[in-house]
PDB file of C-alpha atoms in Angstrom:
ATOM      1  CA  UNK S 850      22.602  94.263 165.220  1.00 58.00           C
ATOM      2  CA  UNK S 851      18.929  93.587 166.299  1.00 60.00           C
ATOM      3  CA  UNK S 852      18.273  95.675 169.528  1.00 90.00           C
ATOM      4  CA  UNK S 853      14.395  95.575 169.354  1.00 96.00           C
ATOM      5  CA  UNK S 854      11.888  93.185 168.606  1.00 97.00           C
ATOM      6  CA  UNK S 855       8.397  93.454 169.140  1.00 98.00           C
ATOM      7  CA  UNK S 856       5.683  90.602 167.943  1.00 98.00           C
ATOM      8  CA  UNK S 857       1.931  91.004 167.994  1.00 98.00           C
ATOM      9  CA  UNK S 858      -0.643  88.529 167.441  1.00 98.00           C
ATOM     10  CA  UNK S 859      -4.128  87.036 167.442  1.00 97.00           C
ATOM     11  CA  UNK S 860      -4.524  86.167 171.540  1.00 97.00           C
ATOM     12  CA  UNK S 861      -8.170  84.662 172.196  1.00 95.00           C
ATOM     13  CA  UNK S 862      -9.643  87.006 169.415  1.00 95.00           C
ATOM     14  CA  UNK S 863      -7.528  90.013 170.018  1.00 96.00           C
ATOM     15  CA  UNK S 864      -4.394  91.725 169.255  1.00 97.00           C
ATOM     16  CA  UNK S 865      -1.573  90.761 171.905  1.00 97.00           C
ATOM     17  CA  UNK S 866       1.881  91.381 172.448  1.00 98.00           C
ATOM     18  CA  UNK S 867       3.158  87.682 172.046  1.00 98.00           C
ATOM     19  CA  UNK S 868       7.025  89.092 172.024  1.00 97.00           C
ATOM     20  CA  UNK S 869       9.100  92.087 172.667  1.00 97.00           C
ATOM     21  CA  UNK S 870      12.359  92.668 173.384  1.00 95.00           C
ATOM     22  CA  UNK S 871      14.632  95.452 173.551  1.00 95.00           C
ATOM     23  CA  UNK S 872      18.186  96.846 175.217  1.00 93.00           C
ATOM     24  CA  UNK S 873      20.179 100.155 175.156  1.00 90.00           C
ATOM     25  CA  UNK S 874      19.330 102.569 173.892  1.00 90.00           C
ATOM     26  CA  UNK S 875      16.200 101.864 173.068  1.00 94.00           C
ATOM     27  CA  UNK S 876      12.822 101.022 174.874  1.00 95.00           C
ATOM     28  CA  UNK S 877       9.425 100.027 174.418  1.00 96.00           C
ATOM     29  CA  UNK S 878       6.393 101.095 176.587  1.00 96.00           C
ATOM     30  CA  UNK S 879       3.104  99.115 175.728  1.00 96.00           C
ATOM     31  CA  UNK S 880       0.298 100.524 177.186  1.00 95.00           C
ATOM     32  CA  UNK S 881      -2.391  97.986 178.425  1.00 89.00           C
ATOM     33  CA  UNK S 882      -5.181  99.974 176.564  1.00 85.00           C
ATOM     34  CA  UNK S 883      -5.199 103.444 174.624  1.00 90.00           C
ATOM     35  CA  UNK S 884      -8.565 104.697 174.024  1.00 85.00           C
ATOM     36  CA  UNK S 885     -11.844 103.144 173.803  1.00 83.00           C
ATOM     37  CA  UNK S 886     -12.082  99.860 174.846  1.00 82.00           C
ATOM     38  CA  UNK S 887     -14.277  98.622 172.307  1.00 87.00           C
ATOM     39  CA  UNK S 888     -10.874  99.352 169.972  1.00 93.00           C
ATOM     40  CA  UNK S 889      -8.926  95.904 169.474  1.00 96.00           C
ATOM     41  CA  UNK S 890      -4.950  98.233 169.105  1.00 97.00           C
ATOM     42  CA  UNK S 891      -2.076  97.583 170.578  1.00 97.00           C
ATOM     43  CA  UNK S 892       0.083 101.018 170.901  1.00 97.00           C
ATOM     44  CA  UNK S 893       4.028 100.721 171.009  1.00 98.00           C
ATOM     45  CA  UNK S 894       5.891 103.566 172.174  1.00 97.00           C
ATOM     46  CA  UNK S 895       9.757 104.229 171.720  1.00 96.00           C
ATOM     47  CA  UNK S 896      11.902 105.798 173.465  1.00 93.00           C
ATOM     48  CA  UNK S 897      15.745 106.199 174.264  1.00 91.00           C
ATOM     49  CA  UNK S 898      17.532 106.637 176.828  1.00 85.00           C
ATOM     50  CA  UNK S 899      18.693 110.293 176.952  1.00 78.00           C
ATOM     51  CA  UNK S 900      15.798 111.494 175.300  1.00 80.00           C
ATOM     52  CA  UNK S 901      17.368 111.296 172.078  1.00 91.00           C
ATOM     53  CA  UNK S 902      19.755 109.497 169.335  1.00 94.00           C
ATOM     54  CA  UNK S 903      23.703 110.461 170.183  1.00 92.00           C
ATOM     55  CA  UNK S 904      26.413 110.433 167.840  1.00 92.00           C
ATOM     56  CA  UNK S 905      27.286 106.715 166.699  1.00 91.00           C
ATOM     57  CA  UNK S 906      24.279 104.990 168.018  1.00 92.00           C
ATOM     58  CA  UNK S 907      22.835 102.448 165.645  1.00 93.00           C
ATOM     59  CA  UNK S 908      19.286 101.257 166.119  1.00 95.00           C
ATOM     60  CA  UNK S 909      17.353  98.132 164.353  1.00 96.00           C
ATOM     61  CA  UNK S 910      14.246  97.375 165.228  1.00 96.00           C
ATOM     62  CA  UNK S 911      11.774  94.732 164.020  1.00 97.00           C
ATOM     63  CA  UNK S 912       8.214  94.565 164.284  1.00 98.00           C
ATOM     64  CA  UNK S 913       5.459  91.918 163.028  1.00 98.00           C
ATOM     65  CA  UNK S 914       1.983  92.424 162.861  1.00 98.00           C
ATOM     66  CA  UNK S 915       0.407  89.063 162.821  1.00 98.00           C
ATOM     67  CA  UNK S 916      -2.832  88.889 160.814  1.00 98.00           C
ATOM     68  CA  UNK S 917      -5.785  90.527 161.293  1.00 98.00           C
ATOM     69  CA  UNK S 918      -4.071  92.858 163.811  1.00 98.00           C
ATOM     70  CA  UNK S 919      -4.097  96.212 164.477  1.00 98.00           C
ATOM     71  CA  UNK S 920      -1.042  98.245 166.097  1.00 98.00           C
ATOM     72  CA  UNK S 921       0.695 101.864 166.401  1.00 98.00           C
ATOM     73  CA  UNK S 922       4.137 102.860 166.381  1.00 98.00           C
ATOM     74  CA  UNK S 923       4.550 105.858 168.276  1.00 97.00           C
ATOM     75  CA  UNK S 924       7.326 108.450 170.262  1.00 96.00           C
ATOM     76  CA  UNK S 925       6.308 110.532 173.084  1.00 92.00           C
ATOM     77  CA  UNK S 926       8.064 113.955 171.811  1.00 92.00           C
ATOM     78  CA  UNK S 927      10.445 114.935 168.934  1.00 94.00           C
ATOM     79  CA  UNK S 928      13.254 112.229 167.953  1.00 95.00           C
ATOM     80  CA  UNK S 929      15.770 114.549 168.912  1.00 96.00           C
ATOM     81  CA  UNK S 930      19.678 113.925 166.964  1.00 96.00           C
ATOM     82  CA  UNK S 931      22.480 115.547 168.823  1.00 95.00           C
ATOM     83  CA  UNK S 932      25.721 116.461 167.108  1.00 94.00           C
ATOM     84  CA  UNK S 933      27.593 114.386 165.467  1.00 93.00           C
ATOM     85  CA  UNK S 934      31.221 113.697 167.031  1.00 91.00           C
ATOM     86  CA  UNK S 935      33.555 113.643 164.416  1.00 86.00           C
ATOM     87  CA  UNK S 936      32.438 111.107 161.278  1.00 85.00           C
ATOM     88  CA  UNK S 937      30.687 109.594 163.056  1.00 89.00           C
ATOM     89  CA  UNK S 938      26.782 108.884 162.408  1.00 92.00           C
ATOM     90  CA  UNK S 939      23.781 108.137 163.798  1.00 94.00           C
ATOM     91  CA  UNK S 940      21.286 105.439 162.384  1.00 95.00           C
ATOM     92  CA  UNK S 941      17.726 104.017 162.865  1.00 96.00           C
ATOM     93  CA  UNK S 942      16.605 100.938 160.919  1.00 97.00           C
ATOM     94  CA  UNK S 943      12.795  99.615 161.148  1.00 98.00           C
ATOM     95  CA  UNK S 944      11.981  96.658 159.776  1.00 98.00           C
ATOM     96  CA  UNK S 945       8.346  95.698 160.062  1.00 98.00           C
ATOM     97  CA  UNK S 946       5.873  92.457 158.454  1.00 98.00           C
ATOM     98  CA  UNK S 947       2.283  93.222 158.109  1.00 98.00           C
ATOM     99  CA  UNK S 948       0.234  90.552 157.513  1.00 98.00           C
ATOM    100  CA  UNK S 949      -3.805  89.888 155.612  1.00 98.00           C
ATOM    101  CA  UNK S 950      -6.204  92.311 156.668  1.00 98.00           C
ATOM    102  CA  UNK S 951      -3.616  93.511 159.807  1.00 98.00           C
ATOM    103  CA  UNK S 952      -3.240  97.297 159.620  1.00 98.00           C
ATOM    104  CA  UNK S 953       0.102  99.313 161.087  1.00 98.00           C
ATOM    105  CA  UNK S 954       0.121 102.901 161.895  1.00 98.00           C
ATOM    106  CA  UNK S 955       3.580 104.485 162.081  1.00 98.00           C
ATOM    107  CA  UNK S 956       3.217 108.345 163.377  1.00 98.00           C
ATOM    108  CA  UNK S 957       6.228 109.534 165.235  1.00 97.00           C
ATOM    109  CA  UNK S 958       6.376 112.627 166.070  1.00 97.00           C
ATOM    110  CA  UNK S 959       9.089 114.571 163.962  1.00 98.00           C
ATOM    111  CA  UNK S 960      12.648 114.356 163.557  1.00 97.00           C
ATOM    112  CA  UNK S 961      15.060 117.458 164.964  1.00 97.00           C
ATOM    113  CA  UNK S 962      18.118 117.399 164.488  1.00 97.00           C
ATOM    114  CA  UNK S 963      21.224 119.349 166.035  1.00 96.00           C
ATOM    115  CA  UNK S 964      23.920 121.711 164.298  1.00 95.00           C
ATOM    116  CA  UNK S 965      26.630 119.441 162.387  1.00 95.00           C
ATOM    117  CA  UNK S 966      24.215 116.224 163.337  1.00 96.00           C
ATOM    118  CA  UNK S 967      24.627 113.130 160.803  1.00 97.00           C
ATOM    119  CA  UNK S 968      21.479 110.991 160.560  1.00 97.00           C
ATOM    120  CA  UNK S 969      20.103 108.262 158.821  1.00 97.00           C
ATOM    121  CA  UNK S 970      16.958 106.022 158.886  1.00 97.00           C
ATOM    122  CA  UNK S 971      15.855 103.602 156.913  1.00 98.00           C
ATOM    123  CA  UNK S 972      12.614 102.073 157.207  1.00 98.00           C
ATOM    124  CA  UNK S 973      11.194  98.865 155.217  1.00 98.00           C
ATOM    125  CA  UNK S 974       7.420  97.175 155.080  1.00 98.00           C
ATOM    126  CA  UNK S 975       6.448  93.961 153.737  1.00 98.00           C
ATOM    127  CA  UNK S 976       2.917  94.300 153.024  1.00 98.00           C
ATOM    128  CA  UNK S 977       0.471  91.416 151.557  1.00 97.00           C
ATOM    129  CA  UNK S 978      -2.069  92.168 149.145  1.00 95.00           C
ATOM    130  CA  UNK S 979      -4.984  93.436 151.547  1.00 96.00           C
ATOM    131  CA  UNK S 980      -2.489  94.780 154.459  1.00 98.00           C
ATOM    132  CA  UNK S 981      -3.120  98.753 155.511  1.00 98.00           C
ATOM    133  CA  UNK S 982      -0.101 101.079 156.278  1.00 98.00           C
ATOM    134  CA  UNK S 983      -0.146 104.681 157.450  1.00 98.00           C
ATOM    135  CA  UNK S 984       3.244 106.271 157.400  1.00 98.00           C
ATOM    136  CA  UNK S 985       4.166 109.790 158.504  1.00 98.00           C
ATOM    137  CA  UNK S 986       7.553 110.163 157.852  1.00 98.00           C
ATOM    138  CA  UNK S 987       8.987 113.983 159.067  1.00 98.00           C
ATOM    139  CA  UNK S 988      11.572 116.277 159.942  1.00 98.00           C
ATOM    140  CA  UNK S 989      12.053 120.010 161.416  1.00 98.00           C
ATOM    141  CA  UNK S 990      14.441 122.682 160.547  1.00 97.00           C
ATOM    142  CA  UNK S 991      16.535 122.009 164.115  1.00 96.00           C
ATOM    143  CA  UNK S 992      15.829 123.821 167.470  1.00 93.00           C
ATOM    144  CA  UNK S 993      15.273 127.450 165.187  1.00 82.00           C
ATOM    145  CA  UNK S 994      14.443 129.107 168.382  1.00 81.00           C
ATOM    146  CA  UNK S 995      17.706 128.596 168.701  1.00 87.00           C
ATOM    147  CA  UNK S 996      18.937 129.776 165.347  1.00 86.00           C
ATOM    148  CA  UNK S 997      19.900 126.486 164.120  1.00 91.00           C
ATOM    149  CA  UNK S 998      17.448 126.588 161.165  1.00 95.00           C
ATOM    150  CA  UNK S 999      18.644 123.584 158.462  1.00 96.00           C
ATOM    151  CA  UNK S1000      21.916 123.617 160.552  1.00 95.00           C
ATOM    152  CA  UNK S1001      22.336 119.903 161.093  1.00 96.00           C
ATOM    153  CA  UNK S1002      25.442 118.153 158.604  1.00 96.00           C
ATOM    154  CA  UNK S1003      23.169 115.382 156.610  1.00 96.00           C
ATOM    155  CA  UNK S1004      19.891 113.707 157.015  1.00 97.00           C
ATOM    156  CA  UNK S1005      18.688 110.864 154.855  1.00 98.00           C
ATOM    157  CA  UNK S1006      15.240 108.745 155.042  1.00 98.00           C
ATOM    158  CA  UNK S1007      14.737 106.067 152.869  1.00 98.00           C
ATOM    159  CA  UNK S1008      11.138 104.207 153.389  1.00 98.00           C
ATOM    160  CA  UNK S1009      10.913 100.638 150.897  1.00 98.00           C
ATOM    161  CA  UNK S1010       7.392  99.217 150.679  1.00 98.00           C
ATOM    162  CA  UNK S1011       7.408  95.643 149.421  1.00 98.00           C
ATOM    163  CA  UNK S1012       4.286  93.752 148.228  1.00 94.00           C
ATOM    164  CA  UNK S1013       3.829  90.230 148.595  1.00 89.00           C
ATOM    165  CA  UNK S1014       7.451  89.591 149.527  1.00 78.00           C
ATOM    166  CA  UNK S1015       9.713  91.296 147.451  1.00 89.00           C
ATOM    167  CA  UNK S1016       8.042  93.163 144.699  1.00 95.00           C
ATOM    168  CA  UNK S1017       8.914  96.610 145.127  1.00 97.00           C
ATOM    169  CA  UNK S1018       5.846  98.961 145.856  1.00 97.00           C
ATOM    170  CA  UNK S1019       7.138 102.028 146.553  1.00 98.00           C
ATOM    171  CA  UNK S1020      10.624 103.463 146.944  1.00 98.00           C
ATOM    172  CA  UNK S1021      11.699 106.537 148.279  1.00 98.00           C
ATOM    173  CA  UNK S1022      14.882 108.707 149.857  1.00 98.00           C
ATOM    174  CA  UNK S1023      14.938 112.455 150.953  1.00 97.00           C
ATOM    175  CA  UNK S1024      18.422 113.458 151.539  1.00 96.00           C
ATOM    176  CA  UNK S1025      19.670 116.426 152.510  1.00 96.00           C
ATOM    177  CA  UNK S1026      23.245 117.429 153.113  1.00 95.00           C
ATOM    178  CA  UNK S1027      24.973 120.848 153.485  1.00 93.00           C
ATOM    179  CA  UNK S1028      26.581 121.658 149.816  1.00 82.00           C
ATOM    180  CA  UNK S1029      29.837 123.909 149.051  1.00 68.00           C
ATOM    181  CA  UNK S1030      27.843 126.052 147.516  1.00 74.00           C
ATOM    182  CA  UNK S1031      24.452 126.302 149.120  1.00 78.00           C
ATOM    183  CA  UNK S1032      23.100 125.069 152.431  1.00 91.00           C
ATOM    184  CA  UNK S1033      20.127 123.066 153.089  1.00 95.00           C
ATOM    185  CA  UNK S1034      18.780 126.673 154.681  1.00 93.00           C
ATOM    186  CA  UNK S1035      19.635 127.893 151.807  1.00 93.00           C
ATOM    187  CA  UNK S1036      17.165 125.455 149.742  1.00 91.00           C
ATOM    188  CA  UNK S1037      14.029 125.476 152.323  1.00 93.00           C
ATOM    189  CA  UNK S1038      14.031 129.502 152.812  1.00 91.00           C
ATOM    190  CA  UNK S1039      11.164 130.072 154.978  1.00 94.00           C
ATOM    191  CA  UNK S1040      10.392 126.429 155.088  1.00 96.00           C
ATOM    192  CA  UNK S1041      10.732 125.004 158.963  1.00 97.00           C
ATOM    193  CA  UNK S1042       9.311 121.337 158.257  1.00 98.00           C
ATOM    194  CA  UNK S1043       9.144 119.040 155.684  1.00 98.00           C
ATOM    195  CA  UNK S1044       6.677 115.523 155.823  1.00 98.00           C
ATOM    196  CA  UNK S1045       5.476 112.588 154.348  1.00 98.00           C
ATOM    197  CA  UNK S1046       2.480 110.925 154.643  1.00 98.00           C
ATOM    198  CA  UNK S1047       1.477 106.949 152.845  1.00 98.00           C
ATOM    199  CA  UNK S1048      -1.638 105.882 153.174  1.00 98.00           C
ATOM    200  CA  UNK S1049      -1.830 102.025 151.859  1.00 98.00           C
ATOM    201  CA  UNK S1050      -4.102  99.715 151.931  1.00 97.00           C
ATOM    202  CA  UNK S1051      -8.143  99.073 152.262  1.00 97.00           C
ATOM    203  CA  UNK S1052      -8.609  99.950 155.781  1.00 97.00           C
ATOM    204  CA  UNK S1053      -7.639 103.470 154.837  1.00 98.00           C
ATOM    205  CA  UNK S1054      -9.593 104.047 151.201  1.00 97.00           C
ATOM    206  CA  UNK S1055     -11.784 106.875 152.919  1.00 96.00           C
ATOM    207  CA  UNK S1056      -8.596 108.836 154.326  1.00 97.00           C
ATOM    208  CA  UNK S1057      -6.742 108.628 150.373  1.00 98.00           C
ATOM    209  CA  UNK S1058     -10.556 110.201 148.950  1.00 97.00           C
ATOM    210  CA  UNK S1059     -10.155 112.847 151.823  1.00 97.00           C
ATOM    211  CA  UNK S1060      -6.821 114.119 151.905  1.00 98.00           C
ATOM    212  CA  UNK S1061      -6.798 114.244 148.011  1.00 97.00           C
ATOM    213  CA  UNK S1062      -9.919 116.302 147.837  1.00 97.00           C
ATOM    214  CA  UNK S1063      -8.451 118.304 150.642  1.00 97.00           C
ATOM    215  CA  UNK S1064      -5.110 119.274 149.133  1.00 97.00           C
ATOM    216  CA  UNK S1065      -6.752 120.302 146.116  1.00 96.00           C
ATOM    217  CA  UNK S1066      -8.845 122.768 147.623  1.00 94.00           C
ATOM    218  CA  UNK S1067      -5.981 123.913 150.242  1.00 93.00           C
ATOM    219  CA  UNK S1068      -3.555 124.231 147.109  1.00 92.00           C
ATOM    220  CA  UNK S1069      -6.123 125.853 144.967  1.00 90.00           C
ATOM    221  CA  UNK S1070      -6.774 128.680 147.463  1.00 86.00           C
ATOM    222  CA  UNK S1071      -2.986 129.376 148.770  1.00 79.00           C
ATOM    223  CA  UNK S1072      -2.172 129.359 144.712  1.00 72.00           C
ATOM    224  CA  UNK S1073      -4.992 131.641 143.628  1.00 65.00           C
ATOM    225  CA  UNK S1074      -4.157 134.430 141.622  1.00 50.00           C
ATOM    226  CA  UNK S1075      -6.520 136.937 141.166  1.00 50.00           C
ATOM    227  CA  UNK S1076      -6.836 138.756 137.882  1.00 43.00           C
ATOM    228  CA  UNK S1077      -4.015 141.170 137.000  1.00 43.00           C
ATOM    229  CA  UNK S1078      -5.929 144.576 136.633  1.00 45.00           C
ATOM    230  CA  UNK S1079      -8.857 144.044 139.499  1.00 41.00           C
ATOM    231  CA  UNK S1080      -9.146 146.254 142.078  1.00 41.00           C
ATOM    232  CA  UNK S1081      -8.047 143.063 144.618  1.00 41.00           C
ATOM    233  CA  UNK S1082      -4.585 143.253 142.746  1.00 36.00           C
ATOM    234  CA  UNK S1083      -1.881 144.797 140.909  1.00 38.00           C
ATOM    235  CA  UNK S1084       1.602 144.090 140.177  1.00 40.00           C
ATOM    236  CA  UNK S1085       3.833 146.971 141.007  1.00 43.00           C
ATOM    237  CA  UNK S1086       6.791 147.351 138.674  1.00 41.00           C
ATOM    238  CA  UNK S1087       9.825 147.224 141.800  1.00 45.00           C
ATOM    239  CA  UNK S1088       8.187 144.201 142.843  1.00 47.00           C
ATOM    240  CA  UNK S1089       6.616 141.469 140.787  1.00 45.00           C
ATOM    241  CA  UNK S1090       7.697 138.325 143.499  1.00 51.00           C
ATOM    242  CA  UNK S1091       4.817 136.550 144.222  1.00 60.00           C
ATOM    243  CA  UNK S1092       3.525 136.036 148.344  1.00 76.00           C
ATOM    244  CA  UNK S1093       4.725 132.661 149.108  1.00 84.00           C
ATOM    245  CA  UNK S1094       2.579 129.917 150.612  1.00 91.00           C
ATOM    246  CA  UNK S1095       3.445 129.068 154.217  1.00 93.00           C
ATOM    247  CA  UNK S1096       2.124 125.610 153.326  1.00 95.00           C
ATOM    248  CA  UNK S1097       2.795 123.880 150.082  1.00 96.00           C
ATOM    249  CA  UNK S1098       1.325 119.995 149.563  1.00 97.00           C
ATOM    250  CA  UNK S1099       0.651 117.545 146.626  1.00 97.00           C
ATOM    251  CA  UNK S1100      -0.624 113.985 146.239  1.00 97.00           C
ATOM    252  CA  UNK S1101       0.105 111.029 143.831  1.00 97.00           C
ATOM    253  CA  UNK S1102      -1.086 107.455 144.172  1.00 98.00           C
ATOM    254  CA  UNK S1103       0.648 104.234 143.255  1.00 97.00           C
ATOM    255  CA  UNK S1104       0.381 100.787 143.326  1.00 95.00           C
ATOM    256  CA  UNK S1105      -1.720  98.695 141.265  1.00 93.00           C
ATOM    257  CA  UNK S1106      -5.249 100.178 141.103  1.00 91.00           C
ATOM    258  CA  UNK S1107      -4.126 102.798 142.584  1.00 93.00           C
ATOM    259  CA  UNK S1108      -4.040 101.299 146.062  1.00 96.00           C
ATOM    260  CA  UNK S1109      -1.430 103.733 147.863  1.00 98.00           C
ATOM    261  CA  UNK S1110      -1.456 107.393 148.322  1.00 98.00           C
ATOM    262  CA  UNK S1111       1.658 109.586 149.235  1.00 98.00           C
ATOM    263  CA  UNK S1112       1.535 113.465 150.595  1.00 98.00           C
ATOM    264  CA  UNK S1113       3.931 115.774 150.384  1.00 98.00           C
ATOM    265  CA  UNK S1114       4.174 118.677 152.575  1.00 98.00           C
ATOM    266  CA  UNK S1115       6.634 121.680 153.450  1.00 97.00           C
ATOM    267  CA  UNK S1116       5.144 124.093 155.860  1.00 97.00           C
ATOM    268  CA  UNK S1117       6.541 127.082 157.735  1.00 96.00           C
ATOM    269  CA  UNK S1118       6.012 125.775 161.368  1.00 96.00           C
ATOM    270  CA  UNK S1119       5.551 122.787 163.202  1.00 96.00           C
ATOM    271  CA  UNK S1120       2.139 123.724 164.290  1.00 96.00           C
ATOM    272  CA  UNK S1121       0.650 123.984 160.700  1.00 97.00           C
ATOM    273  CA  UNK S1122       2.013 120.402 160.282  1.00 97.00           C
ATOM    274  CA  UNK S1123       0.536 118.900 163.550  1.00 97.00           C
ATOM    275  CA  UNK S1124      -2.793 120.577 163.412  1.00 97.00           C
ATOM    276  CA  UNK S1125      -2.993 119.091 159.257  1.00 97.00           C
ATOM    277  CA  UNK S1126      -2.404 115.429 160.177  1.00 98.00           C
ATOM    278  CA  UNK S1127      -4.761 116.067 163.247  1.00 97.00           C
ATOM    279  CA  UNK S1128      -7.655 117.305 160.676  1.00 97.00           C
ATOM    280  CA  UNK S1129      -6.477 114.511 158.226  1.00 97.00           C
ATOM    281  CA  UNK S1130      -5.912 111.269 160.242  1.00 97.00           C
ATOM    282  CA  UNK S1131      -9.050 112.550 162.740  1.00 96.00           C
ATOM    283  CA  UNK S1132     -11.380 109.663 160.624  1.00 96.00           C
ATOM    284  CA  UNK S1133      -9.203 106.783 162.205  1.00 96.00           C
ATOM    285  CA  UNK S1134     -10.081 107.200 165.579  1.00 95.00           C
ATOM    286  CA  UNK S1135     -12.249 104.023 165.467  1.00 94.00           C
ATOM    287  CA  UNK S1136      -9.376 101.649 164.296  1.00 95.00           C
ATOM    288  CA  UNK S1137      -7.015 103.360 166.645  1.00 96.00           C
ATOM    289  CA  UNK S1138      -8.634 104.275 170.076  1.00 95.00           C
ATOM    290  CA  UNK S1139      -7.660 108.032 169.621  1.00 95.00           C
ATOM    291  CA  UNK S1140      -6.900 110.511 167.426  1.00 94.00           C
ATOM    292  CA  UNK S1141      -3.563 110.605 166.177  1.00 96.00           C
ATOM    293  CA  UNK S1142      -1.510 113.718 166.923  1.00 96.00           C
ATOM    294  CA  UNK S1143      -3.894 115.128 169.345  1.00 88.00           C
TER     295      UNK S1143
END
């Protein structure tokens, strides 16, 4: 069932909320202007009542981005998931339309969930051929000051991108769920976040060149390994385990011509995580208004 609905469209030569609707749990704040005026953005906030998703709610949401538009799907703090009551699970669904040359930033800020939470979210983008999506898709260990580290019961995130209608673009699912025989914890180790990050589209061609190059040269210095026998290093024989990186990342593109790019991170804490997509998404302040994540 359909509980929020947000339009946004060409108004007089800029980008207007024409529609938006919305009833418990969830809300919408729309800001009148974020950042620089000279920026033509609308910014979307949700929330929930609560501060968070409880055990059984459902959520669908659709949102339109008429063309030419520019808008941002944001939170205010963590989506926090609280535990699940018996079977029962929670559920987000986003359904979003963006149309020629309109560009649609979605960066929440991450997903924490409870001990014994069940969560789901599924999130699907229609994109035509010149549209512009940034995604940053993310979840923490749980509230690990806590000592709920990977404690939660199941998470899954599934994010569809559709081009031109129906033709599949990209499809993806993380999915995580406590095993008989290992836990999640288990799995992640030292590992306290997990993220992904699309970047689609031609508005966002100089972010793809710069987080690739980045990456490589992040990667190639946490991976290093000097030479076996140099006065920098030596292997003792008790202990030949290898330092392990408190950030790991890769890239990949896809689409035809290569016109999407897809990050994946695990890092050891949150911070590490907001202060890379600060350094990485810093470039789209002029499409935006602001920096995102700052």
């Amino acid at each position: 069932m359909e509980i929020g609905k947000v339009i946004v469209e060409k108004v007089r030569g800029k980008a207007t909320v024409t529609k938006c609707f919305s009833k418990y749990p969830l809300k919408f704040i729309i800001p009148r202007k974020v950042g620089s005026s000279k920026t033509d953005a609308v910014w979307i906030y949700t929330i929930t009542y609560g501060g968070g998703i409880v055990s059984g709610d459902s959520i669908t949401c659709d949102i339109t981005i008429g063309d030419g538009c520019t808008a941002v799907l944001a939170t205010q703090a963590s989506t926090k998931v609280y535990k699940a009551v018996g079977s029962k699970n929670s559920e987000q669904v986003l359904e979003a339309r963006i149309g020629s040359n309109a560009f649609l930033a979605v960066i929440p800020d991450p997903v924490t969930c409870f001990s014994t939470a069940k969560y789901s979210q599924k999130q699907v983008f229609k994109v035509m051929s010149d549209s512009s999506l940034l995604l940053v898709d993310w979840v923490t260990s749980g509230r690990h000051e806590r000592g709920e580290k990977w404690d939660f019961d199941l998470y899954r995130s599934t994010n569809h991108i559709f081009h031109n209608g129906d033709e599949p673009l990209f499809l993806d699912t993380v999915f995580l769920e406590q095993g008989t025989c290992a836990g999640i914890a288990e799995h992640m180790q030292d590992y306290q976040v997990i993220a992904m990050v699309i970047l689609l589209g031609p508005k966002l061609k100089h972010v793809q060149n710069q987080i690739q190059e980045d990456v490589k040269k992040i990667m190639s210095q946490s991976l290093h390994m000097p030479t076996i026998g140099s006065r920098q290093y030596t292997i003792r024989h008790n202990d030949q385990r290898l330092t392990k990186p408190s950030f790991l990342a890769s890239c990949s593109v896809f689409g035809p011509k290569g016109i999407g790019v897809v990050t994946r991170i695990a890092a050891m804490t949150t911070e590490s995580m907001y202060n890379f997509l600060q350094h990485q998404l810093s470039s789209m302040e002029p499409l935006l208004g602001v920096q995102p994540y700052c």
